[in-house]
Coordinates of C-alpha atoms in Angstrom, one line a residue:
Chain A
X70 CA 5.2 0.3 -18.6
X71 CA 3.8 -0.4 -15.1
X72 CA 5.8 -3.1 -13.3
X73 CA 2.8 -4.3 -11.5
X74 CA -0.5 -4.1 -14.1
X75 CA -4.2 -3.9 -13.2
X76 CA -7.3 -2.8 -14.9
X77 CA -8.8 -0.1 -12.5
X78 CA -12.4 -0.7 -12.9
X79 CA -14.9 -0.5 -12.1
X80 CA -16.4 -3.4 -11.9
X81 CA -19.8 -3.3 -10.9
X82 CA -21.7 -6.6 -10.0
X83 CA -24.4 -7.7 -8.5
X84 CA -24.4 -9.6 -4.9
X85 CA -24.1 -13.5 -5.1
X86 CA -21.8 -12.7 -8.6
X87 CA -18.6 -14.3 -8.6
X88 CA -16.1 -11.6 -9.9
X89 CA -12.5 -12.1 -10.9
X90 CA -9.2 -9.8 -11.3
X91 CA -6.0 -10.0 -13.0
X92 CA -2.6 -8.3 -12.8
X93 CA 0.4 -8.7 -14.6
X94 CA 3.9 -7.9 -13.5
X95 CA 7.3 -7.5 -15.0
X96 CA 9.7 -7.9 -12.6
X97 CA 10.9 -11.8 -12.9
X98 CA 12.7 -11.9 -10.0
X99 CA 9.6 -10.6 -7.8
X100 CA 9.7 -14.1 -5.5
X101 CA 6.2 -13.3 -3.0
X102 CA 2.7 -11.8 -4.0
X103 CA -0.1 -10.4 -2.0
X104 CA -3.6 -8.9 -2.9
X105 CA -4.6 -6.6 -0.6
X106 CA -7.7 -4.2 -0.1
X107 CA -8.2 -0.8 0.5
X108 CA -11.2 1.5 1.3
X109 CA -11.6 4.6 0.3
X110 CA -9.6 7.3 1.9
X111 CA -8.3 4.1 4.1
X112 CA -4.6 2.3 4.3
X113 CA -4.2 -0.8 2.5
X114 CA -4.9 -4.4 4.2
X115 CA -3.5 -7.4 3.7
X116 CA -6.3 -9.4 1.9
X117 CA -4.4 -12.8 1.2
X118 CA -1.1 -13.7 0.1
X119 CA -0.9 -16.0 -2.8
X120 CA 1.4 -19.3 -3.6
X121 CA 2.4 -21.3 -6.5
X122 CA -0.2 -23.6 -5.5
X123 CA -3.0 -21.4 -5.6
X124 CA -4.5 -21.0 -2.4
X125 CA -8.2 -20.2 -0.9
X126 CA -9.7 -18.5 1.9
X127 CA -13.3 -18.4 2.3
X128 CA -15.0 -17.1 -0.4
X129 CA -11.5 -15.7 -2.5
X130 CA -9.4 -18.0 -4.6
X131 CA -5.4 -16.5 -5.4
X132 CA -3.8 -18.3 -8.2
X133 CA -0.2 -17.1 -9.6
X134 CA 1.5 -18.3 -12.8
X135 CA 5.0 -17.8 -12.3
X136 CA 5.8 -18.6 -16.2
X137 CA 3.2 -16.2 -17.2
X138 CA 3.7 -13.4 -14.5
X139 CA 0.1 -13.3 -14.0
X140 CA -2.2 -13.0 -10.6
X141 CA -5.5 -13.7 -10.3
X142 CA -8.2 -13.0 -7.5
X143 CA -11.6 -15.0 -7.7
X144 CA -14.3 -13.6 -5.3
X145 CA -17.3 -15.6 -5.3
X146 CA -20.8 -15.3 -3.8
X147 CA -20.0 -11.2 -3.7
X148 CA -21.4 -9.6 -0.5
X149 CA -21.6 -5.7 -0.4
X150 CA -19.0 -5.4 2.4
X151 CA -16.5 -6.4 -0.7
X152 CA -17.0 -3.1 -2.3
X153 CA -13.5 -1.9 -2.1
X154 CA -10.0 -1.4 -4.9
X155 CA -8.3 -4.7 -4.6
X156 CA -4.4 -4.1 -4.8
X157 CA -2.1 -6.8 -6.6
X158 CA 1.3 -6.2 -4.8
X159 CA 4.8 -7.9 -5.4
X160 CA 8.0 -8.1 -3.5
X161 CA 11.3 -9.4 -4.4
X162 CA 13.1 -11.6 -2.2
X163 CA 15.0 -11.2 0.5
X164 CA 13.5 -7.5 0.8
X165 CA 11.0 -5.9 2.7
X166 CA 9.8 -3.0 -0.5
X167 CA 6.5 -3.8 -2.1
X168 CA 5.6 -2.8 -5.5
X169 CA 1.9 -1.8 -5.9
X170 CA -0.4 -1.9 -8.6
X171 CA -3.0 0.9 -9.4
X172 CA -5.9 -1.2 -8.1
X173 CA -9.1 -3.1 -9.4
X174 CA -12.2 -0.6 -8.0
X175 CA -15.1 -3.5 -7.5
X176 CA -18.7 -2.4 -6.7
X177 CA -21.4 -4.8 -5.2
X178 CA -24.6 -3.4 -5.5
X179 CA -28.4 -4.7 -4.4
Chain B
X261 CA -2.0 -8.7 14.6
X262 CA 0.7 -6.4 14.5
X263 CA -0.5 -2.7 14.4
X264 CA 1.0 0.2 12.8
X265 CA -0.2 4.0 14.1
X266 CA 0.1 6.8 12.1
X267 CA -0.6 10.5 13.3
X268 CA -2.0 13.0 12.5
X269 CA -4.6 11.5 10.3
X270 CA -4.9 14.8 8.5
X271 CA -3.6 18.0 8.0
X272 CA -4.6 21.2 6.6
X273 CA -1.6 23.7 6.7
X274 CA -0.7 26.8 4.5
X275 CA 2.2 26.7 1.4
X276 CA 5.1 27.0 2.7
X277 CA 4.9 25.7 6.3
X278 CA 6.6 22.1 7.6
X279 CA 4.5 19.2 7.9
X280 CA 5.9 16.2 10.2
X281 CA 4.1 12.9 9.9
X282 CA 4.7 10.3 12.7
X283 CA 4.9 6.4 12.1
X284 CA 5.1 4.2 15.2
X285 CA 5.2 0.6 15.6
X286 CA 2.9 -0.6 18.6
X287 CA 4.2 -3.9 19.6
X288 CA 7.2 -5.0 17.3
X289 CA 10.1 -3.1 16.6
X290 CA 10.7 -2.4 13.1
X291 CA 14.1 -1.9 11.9
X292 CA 13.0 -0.7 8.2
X293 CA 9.5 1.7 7.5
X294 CA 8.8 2.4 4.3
X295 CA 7.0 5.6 3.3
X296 CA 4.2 6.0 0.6
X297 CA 2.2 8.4 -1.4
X298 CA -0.9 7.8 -2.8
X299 CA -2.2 10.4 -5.4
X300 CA -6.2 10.2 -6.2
X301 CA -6.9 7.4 -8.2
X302 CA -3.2 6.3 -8.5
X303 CA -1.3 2.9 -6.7
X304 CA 0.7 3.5 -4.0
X305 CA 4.0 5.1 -5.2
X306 CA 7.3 4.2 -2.4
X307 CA 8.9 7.1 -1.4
X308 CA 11.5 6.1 0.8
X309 CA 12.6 3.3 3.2
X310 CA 13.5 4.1 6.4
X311 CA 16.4 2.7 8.4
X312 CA 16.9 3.0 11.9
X313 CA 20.2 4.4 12.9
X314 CA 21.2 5.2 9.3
X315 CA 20.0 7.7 6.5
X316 CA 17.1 6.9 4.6
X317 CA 16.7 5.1 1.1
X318 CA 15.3 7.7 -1.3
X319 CA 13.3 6.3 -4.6
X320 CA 14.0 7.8 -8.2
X321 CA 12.2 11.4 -8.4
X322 CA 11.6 11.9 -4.3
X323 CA 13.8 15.1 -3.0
X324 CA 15.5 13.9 0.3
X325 CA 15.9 17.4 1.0
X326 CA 11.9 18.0 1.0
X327 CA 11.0 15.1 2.6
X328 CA 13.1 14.7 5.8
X329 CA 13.0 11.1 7.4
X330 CA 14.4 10.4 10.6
X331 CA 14.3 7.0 12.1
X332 CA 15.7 7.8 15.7
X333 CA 14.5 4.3 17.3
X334 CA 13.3 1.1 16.4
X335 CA 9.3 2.0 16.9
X336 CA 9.4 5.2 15.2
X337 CA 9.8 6.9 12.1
X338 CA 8.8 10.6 11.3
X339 CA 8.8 11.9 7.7
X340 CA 8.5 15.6 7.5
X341 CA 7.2 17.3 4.4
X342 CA 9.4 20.8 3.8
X343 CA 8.4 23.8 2.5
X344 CA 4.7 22.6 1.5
X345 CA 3.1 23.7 -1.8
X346 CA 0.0 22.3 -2.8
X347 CA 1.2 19.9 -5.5
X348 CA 2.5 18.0 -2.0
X349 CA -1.4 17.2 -1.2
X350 CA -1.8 13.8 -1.2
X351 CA -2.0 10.5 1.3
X352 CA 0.9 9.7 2.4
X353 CA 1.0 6.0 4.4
X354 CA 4.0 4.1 6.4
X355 CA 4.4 0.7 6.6
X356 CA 6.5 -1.9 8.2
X357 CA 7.3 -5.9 8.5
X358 CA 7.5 -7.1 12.1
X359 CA 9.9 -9.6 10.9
X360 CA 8.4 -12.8 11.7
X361 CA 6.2 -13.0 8.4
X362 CA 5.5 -12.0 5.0
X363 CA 2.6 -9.4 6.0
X364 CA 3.3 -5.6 5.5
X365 CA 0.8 -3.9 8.1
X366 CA 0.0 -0.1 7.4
X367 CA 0.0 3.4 9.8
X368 CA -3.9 4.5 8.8
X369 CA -2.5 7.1 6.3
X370 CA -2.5 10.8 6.5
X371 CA -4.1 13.1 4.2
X372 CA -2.2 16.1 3.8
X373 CA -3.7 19.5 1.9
X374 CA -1.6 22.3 1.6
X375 CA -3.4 25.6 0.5

């Protein structure tokens, strides 16, 4: 089993849709969580990092459930430029090595 | 933001030949890189962590004899690919923390193909 679990995809939606993604993990002493994008053929960025709290920025909404070991990613009002494979990524604490998942492809088409 | 560079940005080279890959830290000085490959269609899969001064971390599976890291200074990291054959094609991408937050920021990747 995958420590960190996504579905690939794709997801294709429309533009204005509100999309979300999950991911699992198994590692219960992963303490900090990140969802990052990546392009095609491109390096992975930083997208948001996500707290106990849930947090938002802009248009994407990160909730974690610690008890559950379960990430989500909310991306409303879709734009085309957020065609991309979302990465759910974990780290334990204290060091620096993240643990990737395979990725969430989302297409936003016309 | 921080920036990682990562040269070349890809390589064709024949089986058999030596590959080196450079990862270099722009304005922070990183004590650890980490190295990644990336197979199509699969996550990011660590190789190695590199530590400046000292012998690299190897992961489960990675031969430290084929893929040489040398971390000779605190901006740099170079990870050389040995003795190529073409099941060593793939993106491989280097990363680092500048140590004053939680952000990992990425070289640009280099896609190697080894005929």
């Amino acid at each position: 089993r995958k420590e960190v679990e996504q579905d690939p995809g794709p997801f294709n939606v429309p533009e204005g849709a509100t999309v979300a993604f999950n991911c699992t993990y198994s590692n219960s002493a992963s303490q900090s969580f990140f969802w990052y994008r990546q392009d095609c053929r491109k390096e992975p960025k930083l997208l948001m990092s996500v707290y106990s709290s849930g947090n938002e920025d802009g248009r994407f909404t990160a909730q974690l459930n610690r008890a559950s070991q379960y990430i989500s990613l909310l991306i409303r009002d879709s734009k085309l430029s957020d065609s991309a494979t979302y990465l759910c990524v974990t780290s334990t604490g204290g060091g620096n090595k993240l643990t990737f998942g395979t990725g969430t492809q989302l297409k936003v088409e016309l | 933001g921080a920036v990682v560079s990562q040269h070349p940005s890809w390589v064709i080279c024949k089986s058999g030949t030596s590959v080196k890959i450079e990862c270099r830290s722009l304005d922070f000085q990183a004590t650890t890189m980490f190295w990644y490959r990336q197979f199509p269609k699969q996550s990011l899969m660590l190789m190695a962590t590199s530590n400046e001064g000292s012998k690299a971390t190897y992961e489960q599976g990675v031969e430290k004899d084929k893929f040489l890291i040398n971390h000779a200074s605190l901006t740099l990291s170079t990870l050389t690919v040995t003795s190529a054959h073409p099941e060593d094609s793939s993106f491989y991408i280097c990363s680092a923390r500048d140590g004053r937050g939680r952000e990992a920021f990425f070289g640009q990747g280099t896609r190697l193909t080894v005929v």
